[in-house]
PDB file of C-alpha atoms in Angstrom:
ATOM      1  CA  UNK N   1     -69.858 197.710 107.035  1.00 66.00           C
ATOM      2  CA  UNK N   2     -72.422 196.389 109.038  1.00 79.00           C
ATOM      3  CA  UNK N   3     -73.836 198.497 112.431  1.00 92.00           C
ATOM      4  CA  UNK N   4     -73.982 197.506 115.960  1.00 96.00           C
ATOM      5  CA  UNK N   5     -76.304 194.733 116.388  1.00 97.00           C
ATOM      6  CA  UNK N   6     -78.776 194.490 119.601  1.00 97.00           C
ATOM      7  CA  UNK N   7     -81.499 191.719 119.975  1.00 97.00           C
ATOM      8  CA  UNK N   8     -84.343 190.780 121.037  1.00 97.00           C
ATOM      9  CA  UNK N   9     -85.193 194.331 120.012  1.00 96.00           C
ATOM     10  CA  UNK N  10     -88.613 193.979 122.497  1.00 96.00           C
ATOM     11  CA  UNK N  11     -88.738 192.063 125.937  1.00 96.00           C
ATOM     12  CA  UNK N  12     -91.355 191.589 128.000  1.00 98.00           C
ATOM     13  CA  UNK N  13     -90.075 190.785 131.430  1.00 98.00           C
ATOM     14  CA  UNK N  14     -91.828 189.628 135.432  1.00 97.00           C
ATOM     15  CA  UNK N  15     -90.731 191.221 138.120  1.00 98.00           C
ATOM     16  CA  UNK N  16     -88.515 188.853 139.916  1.00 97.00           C
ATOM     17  CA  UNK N  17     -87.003 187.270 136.296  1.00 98.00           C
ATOM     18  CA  UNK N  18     -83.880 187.733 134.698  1.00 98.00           C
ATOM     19  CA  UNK N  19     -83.177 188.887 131.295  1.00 98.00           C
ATOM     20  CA  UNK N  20     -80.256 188.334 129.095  1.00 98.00           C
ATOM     21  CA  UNK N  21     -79.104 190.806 126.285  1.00 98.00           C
ATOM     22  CA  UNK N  22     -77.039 190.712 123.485  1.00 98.00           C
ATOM     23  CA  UNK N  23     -74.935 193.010 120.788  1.00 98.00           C
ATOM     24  CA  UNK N  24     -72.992 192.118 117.895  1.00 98.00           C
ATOM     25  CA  UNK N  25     -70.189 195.263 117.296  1.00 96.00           C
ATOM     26  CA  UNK N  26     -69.062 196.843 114.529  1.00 93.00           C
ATOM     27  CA  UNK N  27     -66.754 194.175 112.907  1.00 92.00           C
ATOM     28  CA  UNK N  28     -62.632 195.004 114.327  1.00 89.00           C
ATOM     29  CA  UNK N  29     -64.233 196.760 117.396  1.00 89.00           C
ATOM     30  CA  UNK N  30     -63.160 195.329 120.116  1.00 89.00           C
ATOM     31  CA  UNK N  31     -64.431 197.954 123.176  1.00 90.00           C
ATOM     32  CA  UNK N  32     -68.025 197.345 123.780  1.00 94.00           C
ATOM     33  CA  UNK N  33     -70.243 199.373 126.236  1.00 94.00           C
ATOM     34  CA  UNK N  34     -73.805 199.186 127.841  1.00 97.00           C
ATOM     35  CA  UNK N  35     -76.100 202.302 128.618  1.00 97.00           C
ATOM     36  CA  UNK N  36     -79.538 202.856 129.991  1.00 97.00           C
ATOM     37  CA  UNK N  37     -82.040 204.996 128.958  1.00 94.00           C
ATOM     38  CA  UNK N  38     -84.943 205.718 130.904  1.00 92.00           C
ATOM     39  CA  UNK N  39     -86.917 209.386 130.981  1.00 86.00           C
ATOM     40  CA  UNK N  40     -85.725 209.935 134.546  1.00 83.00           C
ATOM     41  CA  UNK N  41     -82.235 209.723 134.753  1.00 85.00           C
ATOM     42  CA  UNK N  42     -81.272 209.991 130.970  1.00 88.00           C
ATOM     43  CA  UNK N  43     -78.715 208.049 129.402  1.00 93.00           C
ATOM     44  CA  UNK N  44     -76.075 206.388 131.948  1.00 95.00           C
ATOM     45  CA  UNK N  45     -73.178 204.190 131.639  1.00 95.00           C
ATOM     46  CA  UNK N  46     -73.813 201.009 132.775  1.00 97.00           C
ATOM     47  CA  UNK N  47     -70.065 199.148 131.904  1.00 94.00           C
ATOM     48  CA  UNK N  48     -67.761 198.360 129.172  1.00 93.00           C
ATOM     49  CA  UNK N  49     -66.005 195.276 128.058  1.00 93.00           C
ATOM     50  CA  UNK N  50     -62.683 195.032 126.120  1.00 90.00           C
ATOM     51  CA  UNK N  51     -60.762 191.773 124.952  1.00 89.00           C
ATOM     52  CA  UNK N  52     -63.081 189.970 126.899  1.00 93.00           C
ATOM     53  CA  UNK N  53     -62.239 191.985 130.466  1.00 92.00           C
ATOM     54  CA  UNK N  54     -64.761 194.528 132.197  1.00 92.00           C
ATOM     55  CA  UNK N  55     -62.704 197.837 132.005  1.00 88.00           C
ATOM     56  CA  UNK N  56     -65.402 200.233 133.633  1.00 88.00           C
ATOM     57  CA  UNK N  57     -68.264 200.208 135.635  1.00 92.00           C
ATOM     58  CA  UNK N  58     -70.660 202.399 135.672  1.00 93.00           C
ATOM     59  CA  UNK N  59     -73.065 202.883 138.937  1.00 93.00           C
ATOM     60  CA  UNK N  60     -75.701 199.883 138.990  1.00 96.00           C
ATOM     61  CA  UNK N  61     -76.172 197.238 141.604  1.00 96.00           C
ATOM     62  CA  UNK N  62     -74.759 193.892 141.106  1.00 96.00           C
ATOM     63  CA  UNK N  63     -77.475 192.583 139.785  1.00 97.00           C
ATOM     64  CA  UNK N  64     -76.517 193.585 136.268  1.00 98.00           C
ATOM     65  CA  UNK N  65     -73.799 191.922 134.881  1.00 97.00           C
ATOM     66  CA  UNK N  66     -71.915 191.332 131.505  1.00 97.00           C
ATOM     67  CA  UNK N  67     -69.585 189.552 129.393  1.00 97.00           C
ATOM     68  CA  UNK N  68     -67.466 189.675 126.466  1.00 97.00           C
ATOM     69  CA  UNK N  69     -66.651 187.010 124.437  1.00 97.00           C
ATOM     70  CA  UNK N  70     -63.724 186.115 121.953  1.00 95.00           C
ATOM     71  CA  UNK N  71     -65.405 187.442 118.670  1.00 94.00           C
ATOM     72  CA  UNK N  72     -66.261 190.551 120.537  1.00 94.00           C
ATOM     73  CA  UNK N  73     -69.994 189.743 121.327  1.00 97.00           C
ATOM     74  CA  UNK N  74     -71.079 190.570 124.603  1.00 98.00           C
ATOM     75  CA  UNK N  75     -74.513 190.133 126.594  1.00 98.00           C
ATOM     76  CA  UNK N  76     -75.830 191.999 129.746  1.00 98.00           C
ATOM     77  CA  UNK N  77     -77.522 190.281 131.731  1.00 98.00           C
ATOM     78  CA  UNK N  78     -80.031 191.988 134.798  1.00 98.00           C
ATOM     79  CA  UNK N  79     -81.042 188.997 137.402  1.00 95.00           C
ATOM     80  CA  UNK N  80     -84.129 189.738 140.106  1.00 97.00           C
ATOM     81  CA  UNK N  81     -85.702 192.218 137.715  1.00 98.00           C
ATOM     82  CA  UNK N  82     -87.492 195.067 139.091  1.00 97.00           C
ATOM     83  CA  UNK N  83     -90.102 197.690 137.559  1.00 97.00           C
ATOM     84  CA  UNK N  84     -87.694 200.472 138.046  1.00 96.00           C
ATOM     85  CA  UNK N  85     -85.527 198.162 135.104  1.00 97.00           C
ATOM     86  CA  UNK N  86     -87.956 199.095 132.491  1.00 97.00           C
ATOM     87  CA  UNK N  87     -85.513 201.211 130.047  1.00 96.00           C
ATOM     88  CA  UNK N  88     -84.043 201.417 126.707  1.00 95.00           C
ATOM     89  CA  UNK N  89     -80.710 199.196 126.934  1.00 97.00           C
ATOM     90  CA  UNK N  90     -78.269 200.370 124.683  1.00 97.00           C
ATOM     91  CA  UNK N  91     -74.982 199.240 123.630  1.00 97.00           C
ATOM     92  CA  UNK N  92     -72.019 201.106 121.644  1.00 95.00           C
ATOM     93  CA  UNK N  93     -68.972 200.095 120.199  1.00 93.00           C
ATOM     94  CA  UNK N  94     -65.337 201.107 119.898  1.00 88.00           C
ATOM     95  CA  UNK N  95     -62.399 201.300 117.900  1.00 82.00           C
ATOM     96  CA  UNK N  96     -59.614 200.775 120.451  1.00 69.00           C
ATOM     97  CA  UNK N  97     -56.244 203.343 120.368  1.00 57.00           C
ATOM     98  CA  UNK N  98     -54.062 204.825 122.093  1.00 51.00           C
ATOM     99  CA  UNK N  99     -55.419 205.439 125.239  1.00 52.00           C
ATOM    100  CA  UNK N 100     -58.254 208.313 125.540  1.00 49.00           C
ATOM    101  CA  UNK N 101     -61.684 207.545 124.052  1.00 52.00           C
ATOM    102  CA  UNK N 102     -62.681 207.522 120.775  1.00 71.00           C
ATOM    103  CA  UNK N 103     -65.956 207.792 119.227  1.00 81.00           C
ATOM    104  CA  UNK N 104     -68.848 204.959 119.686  1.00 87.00           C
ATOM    105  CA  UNK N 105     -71.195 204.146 117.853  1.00 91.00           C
ATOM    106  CA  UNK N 106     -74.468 203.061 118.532  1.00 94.00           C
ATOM    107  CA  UNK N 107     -76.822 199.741 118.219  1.00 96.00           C
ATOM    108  CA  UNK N 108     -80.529 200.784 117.862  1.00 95.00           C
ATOM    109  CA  UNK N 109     -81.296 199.229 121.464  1.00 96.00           C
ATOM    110  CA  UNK N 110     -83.680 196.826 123.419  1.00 97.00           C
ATOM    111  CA  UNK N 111     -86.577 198.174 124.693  1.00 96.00           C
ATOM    112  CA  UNK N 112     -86.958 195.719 127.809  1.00 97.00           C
ATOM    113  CA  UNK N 113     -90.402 196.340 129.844  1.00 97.00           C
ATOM    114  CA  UNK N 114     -90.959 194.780 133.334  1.00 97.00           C
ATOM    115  CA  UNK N 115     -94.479 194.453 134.275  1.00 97.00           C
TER     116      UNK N 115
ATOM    117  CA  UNK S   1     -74.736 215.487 141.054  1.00 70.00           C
ATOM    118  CA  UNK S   2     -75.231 216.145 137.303  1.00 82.00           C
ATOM    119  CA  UNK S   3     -71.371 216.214 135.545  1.00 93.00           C
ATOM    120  CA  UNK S   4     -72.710 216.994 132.111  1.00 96.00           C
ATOM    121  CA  UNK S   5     -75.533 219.474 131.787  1.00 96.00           C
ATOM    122  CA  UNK S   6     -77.726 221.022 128.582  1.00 96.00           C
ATOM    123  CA  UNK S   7     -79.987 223.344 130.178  1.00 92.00           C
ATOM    124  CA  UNK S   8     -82.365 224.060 127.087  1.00 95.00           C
ATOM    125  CA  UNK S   9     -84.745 221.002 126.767  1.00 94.00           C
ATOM    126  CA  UNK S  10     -85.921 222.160 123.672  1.00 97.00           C
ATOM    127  CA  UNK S  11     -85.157 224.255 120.555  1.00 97.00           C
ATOM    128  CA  UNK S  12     -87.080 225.433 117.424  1.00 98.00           C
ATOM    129  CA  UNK S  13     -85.412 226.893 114.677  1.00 98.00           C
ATOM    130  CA  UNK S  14     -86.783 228.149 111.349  1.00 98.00           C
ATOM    131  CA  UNK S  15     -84.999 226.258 108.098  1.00 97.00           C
ATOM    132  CA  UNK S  16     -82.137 227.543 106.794  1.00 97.00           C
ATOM    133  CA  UNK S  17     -81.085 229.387 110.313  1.00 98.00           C
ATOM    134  CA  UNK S  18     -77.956 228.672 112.479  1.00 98.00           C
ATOM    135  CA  UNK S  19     -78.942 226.449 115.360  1.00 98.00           C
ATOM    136  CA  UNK S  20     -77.103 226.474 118.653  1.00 98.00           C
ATOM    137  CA  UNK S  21     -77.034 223.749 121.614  1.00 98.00           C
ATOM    138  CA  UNK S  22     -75.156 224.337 124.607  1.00 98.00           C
ATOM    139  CA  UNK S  23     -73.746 222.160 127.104  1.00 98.00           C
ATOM    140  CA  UNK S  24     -71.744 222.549 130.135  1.00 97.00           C
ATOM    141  CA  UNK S  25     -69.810 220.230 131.801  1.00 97.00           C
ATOM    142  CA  UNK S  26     -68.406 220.446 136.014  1.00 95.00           C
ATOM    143  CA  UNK S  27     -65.482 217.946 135.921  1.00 91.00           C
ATOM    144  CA  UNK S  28     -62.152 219.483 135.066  1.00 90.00           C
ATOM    145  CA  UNK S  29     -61.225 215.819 134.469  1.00 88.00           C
ATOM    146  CA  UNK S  30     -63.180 215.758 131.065  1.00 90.00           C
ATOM    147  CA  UNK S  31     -60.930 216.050 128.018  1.00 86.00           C
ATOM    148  CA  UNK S  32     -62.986 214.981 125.227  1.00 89.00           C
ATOM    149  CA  UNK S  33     -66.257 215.646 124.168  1.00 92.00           C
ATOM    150  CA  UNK S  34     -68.886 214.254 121.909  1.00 93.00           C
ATOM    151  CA  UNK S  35     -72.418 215.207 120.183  1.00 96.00           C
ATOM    152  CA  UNK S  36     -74.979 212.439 118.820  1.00 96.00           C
ATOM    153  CA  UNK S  37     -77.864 213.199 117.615  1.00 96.00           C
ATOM    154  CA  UNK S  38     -81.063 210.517 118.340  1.00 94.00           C
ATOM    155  CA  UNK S  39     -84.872 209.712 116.871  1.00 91.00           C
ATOM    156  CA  UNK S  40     -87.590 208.018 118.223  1.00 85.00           C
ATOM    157  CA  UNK S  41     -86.617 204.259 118.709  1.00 80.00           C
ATOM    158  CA  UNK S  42     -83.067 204.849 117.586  1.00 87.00           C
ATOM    159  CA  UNK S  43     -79.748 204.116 119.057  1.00 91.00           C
ATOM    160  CA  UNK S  44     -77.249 207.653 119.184  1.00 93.00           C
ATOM    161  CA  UNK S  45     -75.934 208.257 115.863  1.00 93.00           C
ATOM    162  CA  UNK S  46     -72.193 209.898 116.392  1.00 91.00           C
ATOM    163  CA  UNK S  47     -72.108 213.637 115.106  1.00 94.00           C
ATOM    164  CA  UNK S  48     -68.986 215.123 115.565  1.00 94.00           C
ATOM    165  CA  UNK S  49     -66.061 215.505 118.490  1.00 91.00           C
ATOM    166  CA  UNK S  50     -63.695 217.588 120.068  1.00 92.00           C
ATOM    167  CA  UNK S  51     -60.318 217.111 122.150  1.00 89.00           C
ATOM    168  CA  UNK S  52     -59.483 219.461 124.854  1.00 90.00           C
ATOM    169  CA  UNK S  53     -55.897 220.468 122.600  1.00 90.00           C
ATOM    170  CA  UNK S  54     -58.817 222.286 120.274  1.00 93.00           C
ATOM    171  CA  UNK S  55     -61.072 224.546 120.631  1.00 95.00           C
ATOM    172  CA  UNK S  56     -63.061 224.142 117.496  1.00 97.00           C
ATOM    173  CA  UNK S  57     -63.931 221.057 115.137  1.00 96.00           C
ATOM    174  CA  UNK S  58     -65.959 221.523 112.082  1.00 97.00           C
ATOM    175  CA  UNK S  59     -67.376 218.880 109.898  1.00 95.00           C
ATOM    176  CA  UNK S  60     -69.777 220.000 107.038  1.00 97.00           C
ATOM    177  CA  UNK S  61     -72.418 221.898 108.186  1.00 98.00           C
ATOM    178  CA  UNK S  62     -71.657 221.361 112.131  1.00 98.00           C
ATOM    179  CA  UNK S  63     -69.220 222.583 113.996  1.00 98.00           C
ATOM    180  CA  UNK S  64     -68.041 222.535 117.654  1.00 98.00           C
ATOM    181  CA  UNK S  65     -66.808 224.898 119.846  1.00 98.00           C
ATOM    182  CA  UNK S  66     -65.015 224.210 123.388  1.00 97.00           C
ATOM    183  CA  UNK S  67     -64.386 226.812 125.863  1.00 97.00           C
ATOM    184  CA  UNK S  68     -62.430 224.953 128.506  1.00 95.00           C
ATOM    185  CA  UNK S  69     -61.994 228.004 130.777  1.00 95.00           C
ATOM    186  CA  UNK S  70     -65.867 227.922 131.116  1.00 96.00           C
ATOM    187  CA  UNK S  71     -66.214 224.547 130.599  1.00 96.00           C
ATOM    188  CA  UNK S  72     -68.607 224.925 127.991  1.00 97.00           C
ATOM    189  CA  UNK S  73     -69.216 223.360 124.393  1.00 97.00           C
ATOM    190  CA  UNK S  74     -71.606 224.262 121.745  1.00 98.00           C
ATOM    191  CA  UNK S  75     -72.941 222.689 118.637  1.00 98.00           C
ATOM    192  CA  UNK S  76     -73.520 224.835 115.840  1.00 98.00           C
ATOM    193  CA  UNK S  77     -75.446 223.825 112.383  1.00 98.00           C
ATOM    194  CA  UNK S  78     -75.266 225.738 109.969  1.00 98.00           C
ATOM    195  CA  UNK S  79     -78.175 225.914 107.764  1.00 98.00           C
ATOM    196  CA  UNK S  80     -80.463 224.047 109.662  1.00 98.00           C
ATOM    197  CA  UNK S  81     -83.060 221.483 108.054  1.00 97.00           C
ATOM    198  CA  UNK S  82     -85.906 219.810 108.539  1.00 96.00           C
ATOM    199  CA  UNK S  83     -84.275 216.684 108.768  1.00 95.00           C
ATOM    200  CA  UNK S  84     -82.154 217.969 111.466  1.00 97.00           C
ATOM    201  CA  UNK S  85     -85.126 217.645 114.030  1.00 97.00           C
ATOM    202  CA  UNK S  86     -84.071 215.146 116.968  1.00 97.00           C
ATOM    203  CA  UNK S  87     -83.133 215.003 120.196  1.00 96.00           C
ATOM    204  CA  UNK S  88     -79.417 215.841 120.518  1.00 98.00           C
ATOM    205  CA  UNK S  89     -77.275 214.556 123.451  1.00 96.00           C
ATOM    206  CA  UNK S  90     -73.522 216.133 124.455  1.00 96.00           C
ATOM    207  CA  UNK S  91     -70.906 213.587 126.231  1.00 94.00           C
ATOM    208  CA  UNK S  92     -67.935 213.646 127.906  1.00 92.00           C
ATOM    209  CA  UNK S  93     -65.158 211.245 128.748  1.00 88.00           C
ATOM    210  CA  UNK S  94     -62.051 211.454 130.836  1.00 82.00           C
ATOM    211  CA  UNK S  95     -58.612 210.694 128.337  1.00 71.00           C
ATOM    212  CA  UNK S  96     -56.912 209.345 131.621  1.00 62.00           C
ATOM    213  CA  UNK S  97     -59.600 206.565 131.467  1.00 62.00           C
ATOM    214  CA  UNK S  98     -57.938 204.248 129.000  1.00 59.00           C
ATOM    215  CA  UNK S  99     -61.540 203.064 127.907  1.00 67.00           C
ATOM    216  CA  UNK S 100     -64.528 204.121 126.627  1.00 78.00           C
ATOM    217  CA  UNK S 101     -67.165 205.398 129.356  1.00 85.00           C
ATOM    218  CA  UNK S 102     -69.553 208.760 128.376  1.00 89.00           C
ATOM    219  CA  UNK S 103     -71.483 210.861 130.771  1.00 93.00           C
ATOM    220  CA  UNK S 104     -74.166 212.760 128.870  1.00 95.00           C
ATOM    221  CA  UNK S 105     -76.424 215.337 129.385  1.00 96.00           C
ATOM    222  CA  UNK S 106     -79.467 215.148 129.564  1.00 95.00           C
ATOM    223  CA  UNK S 107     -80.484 216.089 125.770  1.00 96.00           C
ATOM    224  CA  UNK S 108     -82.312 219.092 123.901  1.00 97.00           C
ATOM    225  CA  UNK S 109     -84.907 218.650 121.580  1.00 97.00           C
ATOM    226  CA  UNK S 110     -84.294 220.496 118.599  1.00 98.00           C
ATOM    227  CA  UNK S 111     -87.213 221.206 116.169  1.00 98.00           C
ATOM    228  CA  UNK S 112     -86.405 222.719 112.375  1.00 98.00           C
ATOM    229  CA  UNK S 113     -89.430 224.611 110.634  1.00 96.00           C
ATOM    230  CA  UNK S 114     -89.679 224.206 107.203  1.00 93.00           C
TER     231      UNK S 114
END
């Protein structure tokens, strides 16, 4: 079975510009989440998307955003970028159950820079 | 206000020797936990978890313990090798959340000697 799926692996962003990611999940996942990394804060939550709905938000302004789309796909996207953006964008994937949380697994990231 | 803490950034262990990471966690609201393990350039590969119903889950050579009255976790691998050497993350996640959203900590460096 193929992994989580990020691209463009590497951006290279202005200040000011906006930036659109994207990640392909684990085929029959259906929950798909969004982290940043950076060395300061660590890894953080940014939201997560499930049949196409945002489900949770994390603590980031409104100027990043995301979607979900039918076949499970989803894209961040981070508008008026700012040098404090520069991070490792990560997104994760999801078997859906229950209720509760159940393991994700992990795409290998975009490295987005803002210069 | 950090919810999920590992207080040891780093951790070298000689091959073949039991290595332990710790984590603690502050929010009583935190029923199931998670370790990944990450390289360089790498997204968080998935290691093993734990439910609040157990207090131990044990998967090859790692296991995890949970001590809910301290609210405390710990990975232990058991023997250690070289290949084991990466920076290894706990996470936490409230079951009342009907969704998937992980606080981590902030990640120990663990380094195997051959």
């Amino acid at each position: 079975k193929a992994g989580v799926t990020q691209t463009p692996r590497y951006l290279i962003k202005t200040r000011g510009q906006q930036v659109t990611l994207s990640c392909s999940p684990i085929s029959g996942h259906r929950s798909v989440s969004w982290y940043q990394q950076t060395p300061g804060q660590g890894l953080q939550f940014l939201f997560e998307y499930f049949s196409e709905t945002q489900r949770n938000k994390g603590n980031f302004p409104g100027r990043f955003s995301g979607r979900q789309f039918s076949n499970s796909r989803s894209e961040m996207n981070v508008s008026t970028l700012e040098l404090g953006d520069s991070a490792l964008y990560l997104c994760a994937s999801s078997l859906e159950g229950q209720g509760g949380s159940y393991e994700q697994y992990f795409g290998p990231g975009t490295r987005l820079t803002v210069t | 206000d950090q919810q999920v803490k590992q207080n040891s950034p780093s951790l070298s262990v000689q091959e073949g020797r039991i290595s332990i990471l710790n984590c603690d966690y502050t929010n009583s609201m935190f029923d199931y936990f998670l370790w990944y393990k990450k390289y360089p350039a790498e997204g968080p590969t998935f290691l093993i978890s734990i439910s609040s119903i157990k207090d131990k889950n044990e998967d090859g050579r790692f296991t995890v313990f949970l001590n809910k009255s301290a609210k405390h976790l710990s990975l232990h691998i058991v023997p250690s090798q070289p290949g084991d050497s990466a920076v290894y993350f706990c996470a936490a996640s409230p079951r009342w959340n009907a969704g998937n959203m992980l606080t981590f900590g902030g990640g120990t460096r663990l380094m195997v000697k051959p």
